[in-house]
């Protein structure tokens, strides 16, 4: 039998691992009301997580037939579930210990389970410890990437810039296996309209299966793809109206009381306008953009912006985004995470949770949240390293949930512990807990998550409260473009974010800076080349990422709008800064050149081709 032809194009795939539709209002009536309809198609490619430490696991066989595994991972209990299923073990015969991990960015959410199973099987067969560590080539070749996407927008708008209809189609390339594609697509689809009020919306989303390497989790989890399309398309709508990109966002950005495409009422902590104005003010967006326009008019250069050297131009762009905190819909309630705070027999305060330290500062933040609830200094709290034989299952370190959800569990458990100690001693906890331990022994308080109050969601029809809260971000990027080569240099990015109440400002700024630089790479450099269903550039010599020499000046602005659903008011920050610098960079390229880049990354070849096309249109218009 002849083999069937390979399916490499997601738009041609007959199979999907997930598809759904979100509908709100009357789409036909919305387009009938519109004074202008704008259409566009936007595409993005793969992105490699490129964590510093590659995938690694050590499996140690036990005399009882079980196994202990130490590994580089984000989700110890995910690995635990996979290992006991694959090896047919009882829960207590597999122990998973997270080794402090050198970066993850989503790439160590699901794949460590595969490596752990391989190592465990080899250890069982050999009867000896087995270590497996991928080299960089193996790691890039084997692991999942950010999903490529094709997003089509058709938008109806009134003359005064009010959105009245959004018709959006998303197709994400899942690759050959399902992995996490259904939930990645869910987040991408829910965020596809951007943080804008529109009465009539239809979003159709599909995760297509192709004969290519599977794709999975990456920081942002589907939102960067759909928000790139939403933001760039809104800029094109603004240009068609003769309106500034800042003004159209001001007029349409969500406010408290607005209704999302899923029918969720945004009741609190809605900071879209706040972050937009903060980023615009700090960057001087309106002043700089007006100067560019004046320079163009004075020079008679049409689309080409302010000259900064021989055949080069500078531009500025703005974007606005949102990111749902924690798992989509009822995911957190189903997970039923557990965390504990205890006074040990030797008088130590211990925070027990399975969430992992990967360089993002989770251990520090969880200690601070616990300490604040107990009114003790953070250094008095010991956060126990994740070990499934010691810590409860507080869920995975994903979805911007660690500070908000797990921090909330620890804060609540700590408050219960404090109440019990103070009731027994009649003294403040900080002064009395050593004496309590001497007279009463160890004490533990455990808290389980049962869902956020007032949250209702339907997985069947994508209606209701998609997330308990949203983080908000706005980015302004400034770029220089070489008009002869298409090379883009990102000079600066100002990003204002609202992660709720900030627990640790230094770590928060670090998250913004890291996410911004990762997004700059996504926008300009990072491109996996796929041929015949395989990666061609699976080495660091051929997959380009920003270095320190490529890093722009990054300014982080923290806008705090606390969320009342958790004791400490945090909403999460890990993914939010990744979502919208890319469209800001591409908008800045347009401001500099008049060219629209609708396919990420904006490599020199693509930029130069777009410049030539834009200059050709300019010459035709001038005839």
mmCIF file of C-alpha atoms in Angstrom, residues 170-400:
data_model
loop_
_atom_site.group_PDB
_atom_site.id
_atom_site.type_symbol
_atom_site.label_atom_id
_atom_site.label_comp_id
_atom_site.label_asym_id
_atom_site.label_seq_id
_atom_site.Cartn_x
_atom_site.Cartn_y
_atom_site.Cartn_z
ATOM 1 C CA UNK A 170 -8.040 30.849 14.557
ATOM 2 C CA UNK A 171 -6.155 27.783 13.417
ATOM 3 C CA UNK A 172 -3.299 26.533 15.606
ATOM 4 C CA UNK A 173 -0.936 23.822 14.374
ATOM 5 C CA UNK A 174 -0.986 21.083 17.026
ATOM 6 C CA UNK A 175 1.522 18.880 15.211
ATOM 7 C CA UNK A 176 1.257 15.097 15.214
ATOM 8 C CA UNK A 177 -0.053 14.583 18.781
ATOM 9 C CA UNK A 178 -2.579 16.331 20.974
ATOM 10 C CA UNK A 179 -0.288 17.179 23.953
ATOM 11 C CA UNK A 180 -1.647 20.389 25.547
ATOM 12 C CA UNK A 181 -3.114 21.827 22.337
ATOM 13 C CA UNK A 182 -6.788 21.817 23.455
ATOM 14 C CA UNK A 183 -6.112 24.051 26.456
ATOM 15 C CA UNK A 184 -3.636 26.219 24.535
ATOM 16 C CA UNK A 185 -6.334 26.781 21.922
ATOM 17 C CA UNK A 186 -8.890 27.601 24.625
ATOM 18 C CA UNK A 187 -6.780 30.419 26.003
ATOM 19 C CA UNK A 188 -5.889 31.648 22.527
ATOM 20 C CA UNK A 189 -9.518 31.747 21.458
ATOM 21 C CA UNK A 190 -10.807 33.450 24.590
ATOM 22 C CA UNK A 191 -8.193 36.201 24.205
ATOM 23 C CA UNK A 192 -8.569 36.517 20.419
ATOM 24 C CA UNK A 193 -10.707 39.660 20.380
ATOM 25 C CA UNK A 194 -8.258 41.583 22.528
ATOM 26 C CA UNK A 195 -9.179 43.576 25.643
ATOM 27 C CA UNK A 196 -11.933 45.478 23.857
ATOM 28 C CA UNK A 197 -15.672 45.847 24.310
ATOM 29 C CA UNK A 198 -17.610 44.744 21.242
ATOM 30 C CA UNK A 199 -21.320 43.860 21.263
ATOM 31 C CA UNK A 200 -21.233 41.328 18.416
ATOM 32 C CA UNK A 201 -18.513 38.680 18.302
ATOM 33 C CA UNK A 202 -17.892 35.292 16.739
ATOM 34 C CA UNK A 203 -14.643 33.426 17.404
ATOM 35 C CA UNK A 204 -14.073 30.054 15.732
ATOM 36 C CA UNK A 205 -11.011 28.137 16.895
ATOM 37 C CA UNK A 206 -9.414 24.911 15.669
ATOM 38 C CA UNK A 207 -6.274 22.972 16.672
ATOM 39 C CA UNK A 208 -5.319 21.101 13.509
ATOM 40 C CA UNK A 209 -3.296 17.886 13.496
ATOM 41 C CA UNK A 210 -0.383 17.758 11.031
ATOM 42 C CA UNK A 211 2.526 15.424 10.282
ATOM 43 C CA UNK A 212 4.987 17.705 12.061
ATOM 44 C CA UNK A 213 6.567 17.661 15.545
ATOM 45 C CA UNK A 214 3.971 18.223 18.274
ATOM 46 C CA UNK A 215 3.577 21.628 19.891
ATOM 47 C CA UNK A 216 2.759 22.414 23.498
ATOM 48 C CA UNK A 217 3.123 24.888 26.325
ATOM 49 C CA UNK A 218 5.144 28.086 26.066
ATOM 50 C CA UNK A 219 4.904 31.204 28.188
ATOM 51 C CA UNK A 220 1.646 32.911 27.235
ATOM 52 C CA UNK A 221 0.012 29.576 26.351
ATOM 53 C CA UNK A 222 -1.766 30.539 23.130
ATOM 54 C CA UNK A 223 -2.410 34.194 23.969
ATOM 55 C CA UNK A 224 0.667 35.745 22.247
ATOM 56 C CA UNK A 225 -0.449 34.362 18.874
ATOM 57 C CA UNK A 226 -4.037 35.582 19.032
ATOM 58 C CA UNK A 227 -3.161 38.895 20.689
ATOM 59 C CA UNK A 228 -0.530 39.624 18.030
ATOM 60 C CA UNK A 229 -3.263 39.297 15.415
ATOM 61 C CA UNK A 230 -5.792 41.323 17.424
ATOM 62 C CA UNK A 231 -3.418 44.219 18.085
ATOM 63 C CA UNK A 232 -1.964 44.454 14.594
ATOM 64 C CA UNK A 233 -5.439 44.270 13.089
ATOM 65 C CA UNK A 234 -6.680 47.059 15.351
ATOM 66 C CA UNK A 235 -3.806 49.245 14.125
ATOM 67 C CA UNK A 236 -4.946 48.617 10.554
ATOM 68 C CA UNK A 237 -8.508 49.530 11.517
ATOM 69 C CA UNK A 238 -7.239 52.758 13.095
ATOM 70 C CA UNK A 239 -5.235 53.630 9.983
ATOM 71 C CA UNK A 240 -8.258 53.014 7.760
ATOM 72 C CA UNK A 241 -10.240 55.435 9.956
ATOM 73 C CA UNK A 242 -7.467 58.030 10.065
ATOM 74 C CA UNK A 243 -7.362 57.620 13.859
ATOM 75 C CA UNK A 244 -4.342 57.239 16.116
ATOM 76 C CA UNK A 245 -3.667 53.728 17.463
ATOM 77 C CA UNK A 246 -3.758 55.118 20.997
ATOM 78 C CA UNK A 247 -7.129 56.781 20.562
ATOM 79 C CA UNK A 248 -8.881 53.718 19.129
ATOM 80 C CA UNK A 249 -7.678 51.724 22.137
ATOM 81 C CA UNK A 250 -8.896 54.396 24.537
ATOM 82 C CA UNK A 251 -12.357 54.282 22.996
ATOM 83 C CA UNK A 252 -12.761 50.508 23.049
ATOM 84 C CA UNK A 253 -10.720 49.191 26.006
ATOM 85 C CA UNK A 254 -12.594 47.203 28.627
ATOM 86 C CA UNK A 255 -13.898 48.997 31.715
ATOM 87 C CA UNK A 256 -15.485 47.561 34.829
ATOM 88 C CA UNK A 257 -18.964 46.302 34.050
ATOM 89 C CA UNK A 258 -18.195 45.404 30.439
ATOM 90 C CA UNK A 259 -19.158 42.018 29.012
ATOM 91 C CA UNK A 260 -16.542 39.779 27.354
ATOM 92 C CA UNK A 261 -17.157 37.551 24.335
ATOM 93 C CA UNK A 262 -17.874 34.610 26.671
ATOM 94 C CA UNK A 263 -20.482 36.629 28.562
ATOM 95 C CA UNK A 264 -18.305 37.327 31.603
ATOM 96 C CA UNK A 265 -19.013 40.556 33.465
ATOM 97 C CA UNK A 266 -15.722 42.246 34.387
ATOM 98 C CA UNK A 267 -16.598 43.113 37.961
ATOM 99 C CA UNK A 268 -13.292 44.327 39.391
ATOM 100 C CA UNK A 269 -9.587 44.927 38.890
ATOM 101 C CA UNK A 270 -9.957 46.096 35.266
ATOM 102 C CA UNK A 271 -6.881 48.172 34.473
ATOM 103 C CA UNK A 272 -6.812 48.229 30.662
ATOM 104 C CA UNK A 273 -7.036 52.018 30.419
ATOM 105 C CA UNK A 274 -4.682 52.496 33.372
ATOM 106 C CA UNK A 275 -1.829 50.503 31.833
ATOM 107 C CA UNK A 276 -2.470 52.018 28.399
ATOM 108 C CA UNK A 277 -2.119 55.562 29.701
ATOM 109 C CA UNK A 278 0.859 54.665 31.894
ATOM 110 C CA UNK A 279 2.813 53.203 28.974
ATOM 111 C CA UNK A 280 1.831 56.018 26.611
ATOM 112 C CA UNK A 281 2.814 58.720 29.112
ATOM 113 C CA UNK A 282 6.129 57.135 30.112
ATOM 114 C CA UNK A 283 7.185 56.666 26.484
ATOM 115 C CA UNK A 284 5.899 60.003 25.199
ATOM 116 C CA UNK A 285 3.986 58.016 22.580
ATOM 117 C CA UNK A 286 1.748 60.804 21.261
ATOM 118 C CA UNK A 287 4.565 63.359 21.142
ATOM 119 C CA UNK A 288 6.993 61.005 19.394
ATOM 120 C CA UNK A 289 4.413 59.792 16.902
ATOM 121 C CA UNK A 290 3.386 63.366 16.076
ATOM 122 C CA UNK A 291 7.039 64.238 15.480
ATOM 123 C CA UNK A 292 7.340 61.298 13.079
ATOM 124 C CA UNK A 293 4.288 62.451 11.136
ATOM 125 C CA UNK A 294 5.569 66.031 10.972
ATOM 126 C CA UNK A 295 8.935 64.825 9.719
ATOM 127 C CA UNK A 296 7.300 62.717 7.029
ATOM 128 C CA UNK A 297 5.241 65.641 5.810
ATOM 129 C CA UNK A 298 8.218 68.006 5.835
ATOM 130 C CA UNK A 299 10.462 65.570 3.986
ATOM 131 C CA UNK A 300 7.782 64.498 1.548
ATOM 132 C CA UNK A 301 8.796 60.888 2.099
ATOM 133 C CA UNK A 302 5.304 59.472 2.295
ATOM 134 C CA UNK A 303 5.429 56.303 4.333
ATOM 135 C CA UNK A 304 9.038 56.574 5.488
ATOM 136 C CA UNK A 305 9.439 57.952 9.014
ATOM 137 C CA UNK A 306 12.052 60.158 10.672
ATOM 138 C CA UNK A 307 15.537 59.752 9.232
ATOM 139 C CA UNK A 308 18.185 58.784 11.772
ATOM 140 C CA UNK A 309 20.965 57.951 9.339
ATOM 141 C CA UNK A 310 21.663 56.810 5.804
ATOM 142 C CA UNK A 311 18.597 54.927 4.555
ATOM 143 C CA UNK A 312 17.285 54.156 7.997
ATOM 144 C CA UNK A 313 14.153 55.170 9.839
ATOM 145 C CA UNK A 314 12.755 55.106 13.344
ATOM 146 C CA UNK A 315 9.267 54.229 14.484
ATOM 147 C CA UNK A 316 7.110 53.800 17.564
ATOM 148 C CA UNK A 317 4.258 51.375 18.204
ATOM 149 C CA UNK A 318 1.792 50.600 20.974
ATOM 150 C CA UNK A 319 -0.184 47.512 21.989
ATOM 151 C CA UNK A 320 -2.635 46.602 24.738
ATOM 152 C CA UNK A 321 -3.256 43.132 26.117
ATOM 153 C CA UNK A 322 -4.860 41.000 28.803
ATOM 154 C CA UNK A 323 -4.139 37.628 30.318
ATOM 155 C CA UNK A 324 -6.501 35.449 32.304
ATOM 156 C CA UNK A 325 -4.973 34.372 35.603
ATOM 157 C CA UNK A 326 -4.963 30.678 36.598
ATOM 158 C CA UNK A 327 -6.568 27.788 34.722
ATOM 159 C CA UNK A 328 -9.329 28.389 32.198
ATOM 160 C CA UNK A 329 -12.926 27.974 33.341
ATOM 161 C CA UNK A 330 -13.404 25.393 36.081
ATOM 162 C CA UNK A 331 -9.882 23.999 35.835
ATOM 163 C CA UNK A 332 -8.764 25.237 39.238
ATOM 164 C CA UNK A 333 -11.814 23.834 41.019
ATOM 165 C CA UNK A 334 -11.310 20.438 39.364
ATOM 166 C CA UNK A 335 -7.632 20.447 40.300
ATOM 167 C CA UNK A 336 -8.518 20.995 43.982
ATOM 168 C CA UNK A 337 -4.979 22.040 44.913
ATOM 169 C CA UNK A 338 -3.708 21.585 48.465
ATOM 170 C CA UNK A 339 -1.019 23.487 50.384
ATOM 171 C CA UNK A 340 0.067 23.412 54.020
ATOM 172 C CA UNK A 341 1.865 25.535 56.591
ATOM 173 C CA UNK A 342 3.289 23.841 59.653
ATOM 174 C CA UNK A 343 5.186 24.412 62.837
ATOM 175 C CA UNK A 344 7.654 21.552 62.987
ATOM 176 C CA UNK A 345 8.668 19.815 66.210
ATOM 177 C CA UNK A 346 11.958 21.717 66.181
ATOM 178 C CA UNK A 347 10.181 25.080 65.952
ATOM 179 C CA UNK A 348 10.586 25.827 62.248
ATOM 180 C CA UNK A 349 7.846 27.414 60.135
ATOM 181 C CA UNK A 350 7.521 25.399 56.936
ATOM 182 C CA UNK A 351 5.501 26.131 53.789
ATOM 183 C CA UNK A 352 4.653 22.957 51.866
ATOM 184 C CA UNK A 353 3.605 23.126 48.217
ATOM 185 C CA UNK A 354 4.586 21.365 44.998
ATOM 186 C CA UNK A 355 5.263 24.522 43.027
ATOM 187 C CA UNK A 356 8.733 24.752 41.600
ATOM 188 C CA UNK A 357 11.540 27.281 41.598
ATOM 189 C CA UNK A 358 12.833 27.848 38.057
ATOM 190 C CA UNK A 359 14.602 31.150 38.524
ATOM 191 C CA UNK A 360 11.399 33.183 38.650
ATOM 192 C CA UNK A 361 11.483 33.669 42.422
ATOM 193 C CA UNK A 362 8.555 31.443 43.438
ATOM 194 C CA UNK A 363 10.295 30.303 46.609
ATOM 195 C CA UNK A 364 10.859 33.903 47.707
ATOM 196 C CA UNK A 365 7.312 35.033 46.939
ATOM 197 C CA UNK A 366 5.660 32.062 48.668
ATOM 198 C CA UNK A 367 7.806 32.687 51.744
ATOM 199 C CA UNK A 368 6.789 36.361 51.728
ATOM 200 C CA UNK A 369 3.071 35.607 51.396
ATOM 201 C CA UNK A 370 3.216 33.036 54.202
ATOM 202 C CA UNK A 371 5.266 35.322 56.431
ATOM 203 C CA UNK A 372 2.894 38.247 55.916
ATOM 204 C CA UNK A 373 -0.066 36.137 57.063
ATOM 205 C CA UNK A 374 1.865 35.095 60.184
ATOM 206 C CA UNK A 375 3.362 38.545 60.813
ATOM 207 C CA UNK A 376 6.898 37.147 60.901
ATOM 208 C CA UNK A 377 9.913 38.055 58.736
ATOM 209 C CA UNK A 378 10.174 36.138 55.416
ATOM 210 C CA UNK A 379 13.467 34.580 56.487
ATOM 211 C CA UNK A 380 11.579 32.803 59.297
ATOM 212 C CA UNK A 381 9.680 30.728 56.711
ATOM 213 C CA UNK A 382 11.269 27.704 55.051
ATOM 214 C CA UNK A 383 9.710 26.763 51.708
ATOM 215 C CA UNK A 384 10.206 23.004 51.355
ATOM 216 C CA UNK A 385 11.622 21.858 47.988
ATOM 217 C CA UNK A 386 9.071 19.880 45.944
ATOM 218 C CA UNK A 387 9.167 16.170 46.800
ATOM 219 C CA UNK A 388 5.976 14.176 46.274
ATOM 220 C CA UNK A 389 6.642 12.120 49.414
ATOM 221 C CA UNK A 390 6.672 15.307 51.519
ATOM 222 C CA UNK A 391 4.635 18.128 49.961
ATOM 223 C CA UNK A 392 0.946 18.019 48.965
ATOM 224 C CA UNK A 393 -0.236 18.442 45.391
ATOM 225 C CA UNK A 394 -0.697 22.184 44.994
ATOM 226 C CA UNK A 395 -0.917 21.862 41.225
ATOM 227 C CA UNK A 396 1.538 22.655 38.445
ATOM 228 C CA UNK A 397 3.772 25.700 38.129
ATOM 229 C CA UNK A 398 1.981 26.994 35.047
ATOM 230 C CA UNK A 399 -0.800 29.395 33.991
ATOM 231 C CA UNK A 400 0.390 32.353 36.092
#
